[in-house]
N, C-alpha and C. Protein backbone atom coordinates (compact mmCIF):
# COMPACT_ATOMS: atom_id res chain seq x y z
N UNK A 1 15.69 8.28 0.02
CA UNK A 1 14.87 8.04 -0.21
C UNK A 1 12.85 7.70 0.68
N UNK A 2 13.34 8.66 1.73
CA UNK A 2 12.44 8.42 3.22
C UNK A 2 11.50 10.44 2.32
N UNK A 3 12.24 10.70 1.76
CA UNK A 3 11.08 11.64 0.84
C UNK A 3 10.14 11.34 0.24
N UNK A 4 10.39 10.55 -0.55
CA UNK A 4 8.62 9.64 -1.49
C UNK A 4 7.49 10.13 -0.46
N UNK A 5 7.00 10.68 -0.79
CA UNK A 5 5.06 10.56 -0.77
C UNK A 5 4.32 9.77 -1.70
N UNK A 6 4.96 10.40 -2.92
CA UNK A 6 4.00 8.77 -4.07
C UNK A 6 4.67 7.86 -5.23
N UNK A 7 4.52 6.48 -3.56
CA UNK A 7 5.53 5.30 -4.65
C UNK A 7 4.26 4.41 -5.71
N UNK A 8 4.73 4.31 -6.81
CA UNK A 8 4.30 3.81 -8.33
C UNK A 8 4.63 2.57 -8.13
N UNK A 9 3.63 1.52 -7.76
CA UNK A 9 4.33 0.54 -8.12
C UNK A 9 3.03 -0.69 -8.71
N UNK A 10 2.37 0.17 -9.96
CA UNK A 10 1.48 -0.93 -10.71
C UNK A 10 2.11 -2.13 -11.28
N UNK A 11 1.06 -2.69 -11.62
CA UNK A 11 1.76 -4.24 -13.06
C UNK A 11 2.82 -4.95 -12.41
N UNK A 12 3.28 -5.02 -11.01
CA UNK A 12 4.75 -5.50 -10.76
C UNK A 12 3.78 -7.34 -10.36
N UNK A 13 4.85 -7.70 -9.63
CA UNK A 13 3.81 -8.58 -9.27
C UNK A 13 4.44 -9.48 -8.22
N UNK A 14 3.24 -8.31 -7.73
CA UNK A 14 4.01 -7.74 -6.47
C UNK A 14 2.65 -8.80 -5.75
N UNK A 15 2.94 -9.76 -4.07
CA UNK A 15 1.72 -10.26 -3.98
C UNK A 15 1.64 -10.47 -3.30
N UNK A 16 2.40 -10.17 -1.84
CA UNK A 16 2.00 -9.58 -0.46
C UNK A 16 2.77 -7.85 0.70
N UNK A 17 1.91 -7.72 1.69
CA UNK A 17 2.61 -6.89 1.91
C UNK A 17 2.91 -7.58 3.22
N UNK A 18 4.47 -6.36 3.55
CA UNK A 18 4.26 -7.80 5.24
C UNK A 18 4.67 -6.27 6.13
N UNK A 19 5.30 -6.25 7.14
CA UNK A 19 5.28 -5.50 8.14
C UNK A 19 6.42 -4.63 7.67
N UNK A 20 8.55 -5.05 6.66
CA UNK A 20 8.78 -4.34 7.04
C UNK A 20 8.97 -4.02 5.08
N UNK A 21 8.22 -3.98 4.91
CA UNK A 21 7.34 -3.17 2.82
C UNK A 21 7.72 -2.62 3.46
N UNK A 22 7.29 -1.63 4.24
CA UNK A 22 7.67 0.71 3.49
C UNK A 22 8.51 1.21 4.72
N UNK A 23 8.90 0.34 6.07
CA UNK A 23 9.57 0.98 6.24
C UNK A 23 10.77 1.92 5.79
N UNK A 24 11.21 2.51 4.47
CA UNK A 24 11.76 2.87 4.54
C UNK A 24 11.22 5.00 3.47
N UNK A 25 10.23 4.20 3.42
CA UNK A 25 9.34 5.61 2.84
C UNK A 25 7.87 6.45 4.41
N UNK A 26 8.19 6.13 5.20
CA UNK A 26 7.43 6.43 5.34
C UNK A 26 6.95 7.59 6.00
N UNK A 27 6.54 8.79 4.51
CA UNK A 27 5.71 9.88 4.21
C UNK A 27 5.16 9.83 3.64
N UNK A 28 4.44 8.67 2.62
CA UNK A 28 4.16 7.67 1.38
C UNK A 28 2.67 8.21 2.13
N UNK A 29 1.81 9.69 0.90
CA UNK A 29 1.07 9.58 0.63
C UNK A 29 -0.41 8.44 -0.17
N UNK A 30 0.32 8.05 -1.05
CA UNK A 30 -0.13 7.55 -1.90
C UNK A 30 0.75 6.65 -2.22
N UNK A 31 -0.26 5.61 -2.04
CA UNK A 31 0.83 3.79 -2.05
C UNK A 31 -0.16 3.31 -3.68
N UNK A 32 0.58 3.00 -4.77
CA UNK A 32 -0.61 2.91 -6.05
C UNK A 32 0.07 0.90 -6.47
N UNK A 33 -0.82 0.45 -5.76
CA UNK A 33 -1.01 -1.75 -6.16
C UNK A 33 -1.58 -1.77 -7.43
N UNK A 34 -2.12 -1.19 -7.79
CA UNK A 34 -3.07 -1.42 -8.69
C UNK A 34 -2.27 -2.73 -9.62
N UNK A 35 -3.37 -3.14 -10.01
CA UNK A 35 -2.75 -4.44 -10.91
C UNK A 35 -1.46 -5.43 -10.94
N UNK A 36 -1.68 -5.76 -9.74
CA UNK A 36 -0.91 -6.61 -9.23
C UNK A 36 -0.75 -7.98 -8.58
N UNK A 37 -0.25 -8.78 -7.96
CA UNK A 37 -1.26 -10.40 -7.51
C UNK A 37 -1.77 -10.61 -6.02
N UNK A 38 -1.15 -8.21 -5.82
CA UNK A 38 -1.21 -9.53 -4.13
C UNK A 38 -2.86 -9.80 -3.64
N UNK A 39 -2.52 -10.66 -2.56
CA UNK A 39 -3.63 -11.70 -1.88
C UNK A 39 -3.39 -10.28 -0.09
N UNK A 40 -2.32 -11.25 -0.17
CA UNK A 40 -2.55 -10.61 1.74
C UNK A 40 -1.74 -9.70 2.04
N UNK A 41 -2.42 -9.31 2.63
CA UNK A 41 -1.42 -7.65 3.46
C UNK A 41 -1.80 -7.70 5.14
N UNK A 42 -0.64 -8.17 5.63
CA UNK A 42 -0.04 -8.96 6.73
C UNK A 42 -0.55 -7.62 7.98
N UNK A 43 -1.19 -7.76 8.58
CA UNK A 43 -2.38 -6.49 9.70
C UNK A 43 -0.34 -6.23 10.08
N UNK A 44 -0.54 -4.34 10.17
CA UNK A 44 0.27 -3.38 10.39
C UNK A 44 1.73 -2.84 9.39
N UNK A 45 1.29 -3.60 8.46
CA UNK A 45 2.06 -3.07 6.92
C UNK A 45 1.90 -2.07 6.52
N UNK A 46 1.02 -1.21 7.02
CA UNK A 46 0.23 -0.18 6.37
C UNK A 46 0.80 0.56 7.84
N UNK A 47 0.80 0.10 9.07
CA UNK A 47 0.71 0.99 10.02
C UNK A 47 2.14 2.48 10.58
N UNK A 48 2.82 1.86 9.47
CA UNK A 48 4.08 2.90 9.23
C UNK A 48 4.59 4.77 8.78
N UNK A 49 2.91 3.71 7.93
CA UNK A 49 2.64 5.22 7.03
C UNK A 49 1.73 6.03 7.53
N UNK A 50 2.23 6.84 9.14
CA UNK A 50 1.06 7.75 9.23
C UNK A 50 0.63 8.99 7.79
N UNK A 51 1.47 8.91 6.80
CA UNK A 51 1.03 10.30 6.37
C UNK A 51 0.05 9.40 5.09
N UNK A 52 0.17 8.15 4.93
CA UNK A 52 -1.36 7.44 4.11
C UNK A 52 -2.28 8.18 3.87
N UNK A 53 -2.46 8.46 2.70
CA UNK A 53 -4.20 9.10 3.09
C UNK A 53 -5.16 8.23 1.36
N UNK A 54 -4.17 7.83 0.28
CA UNK A 54 -4.78 7.17 -0.16
C UNK A 54 -3.67 5.44 -1.30
N UNK A 55 -4.56 5.07 -1.52
CA UNK A 55 -4.36 2.82 -1.69
C UNK A 55 -5.55 2.88 -2.86
N UNK A 56 -4.51 2.30 -3.67
CA UNK A 56 -5.18 1.77 -5.01
C UNK A 56 -4.84 0.55 -4.89
N UNK A 57 -5.47 0.03 -4.98
CA UNK A 57 -5.15 -1.55 -5.49
C UNK A 57 -6.33 -2.67 -6.29
N UNK A 58 -7.01 -1.56 -6.82
CA UNK A 58 -7.33 -2.64 -7.00
C UNK A 58 -6.81 -3.29 -9.17
N UNK A 59 -7.22 -4.48 -9.45
CA UNK A 59 -7.54 -5.21 -10.11
C UNK A 59 -6.05 -6.13 -9.28
N UNK A 60 -5.93 -6.36 -7.68
CA UNK A 60 -4.95 -7.36 -7.50
C UNK A 60 -6.07 -8.58 -6.38
N UNK A 61 -4.75 -9.44 -6.21
CA UNK A 61 -6.18 -10.80 -6.16
C UNK A 61 -7.32 -10.89 -4.45
N UNK A 62 -6.95 -9.66 -3.38
CA UNK A 62 -7.22 -9.19 -1.58
C UNK A 62 -9.10 -10.17 -1.19
N UNK A 63 -8.31 -11.33 -1.10
CA UNK A 63 -9.98 -11.81 -0.61
C UNK A 63 -11.10 -11.00 0.45
N UNK A 64 -10.05 -9.96 1.17
CA UNK A 64 -11.00 -9.76 2.42
C UNK A 64 -10.17 -8.17 2.61
N UNK A 65 -11.50 -7.57 3.42
CA UNK A 65 -10.58 -5.56 3.46
C UNK A 65 -10.01 -5.48 4.95
N UNK A 66 -8.70 -4.90 4.46
CA UNK A 66 -7.73 -4.94 6.62
C UNK A 66 -8.16 -4.82 6.79
N UNK A 67 -9.15 -5.18 9.01
CA UNK A 67 -9.60 -4.93 9.67
C UNK A 67 -8.71 -4.09 10.41
N UNK A 68 -9.46 -2.79 10.32
CA UNK A 68 -9.31 -1.21 11.30
C UNK A 68 -8.46 -0.67 10.08
N UNK A 69 -8.26 -0.21 8.43
CA UNK A 69 -8.72 0.44 8.25
C UNK A 69 -9.23 1.87 7.73
N UNK A 70 -8.45 2.61 7.52
CA UNK A 70 -9.59 3.93 7.77
C UNK A 70 -10.71 4.59 6.66
N UNK A 71 -11.75 3.97 6.80
CA UNK A 71 -12.86 4.32 5.99
C UNK A 71 -12.77 4.56 4.80
N UNK A 72 -11.31 5.80 4.69
CA UNK A 72 -11.40 6.54 4.05
C UNK A 72 -10.34 6.13 3.01
N UNK A 73 -9.55 5.23 3.05
CA UNK A 73 -9.27 3.62 1.60
C UNK A 73 -10.64 3.13 1.19
N UNK A 74 -11.44 3.52 1.73
CA UNK A 74 -12.24 2.96 1.24
C UNK A 74 -13.13 3.02 0.26
N UNK A 75 -13.22 4.03 -0.61
CA UNK A 75 -13.72 5.29 -1.54
C UNK A 75 -13.45 5.17 -2.84
């Protein structure tokens, strides 16, 4: 599983991301989380994803943008 580069998790009931959410997938380049129930992304939960280029959080219930997230994620 460590070779996964695109992780498609759309249309689930995911409500939060924490520090252990993606440790098994360090090579993810695209993280597709649209149409879930994500309200909280714990600080550091995406920091293990050194190769991450794109995150899709459309259709979630986030209340604020992550502090320190790369600006390329916001385009």
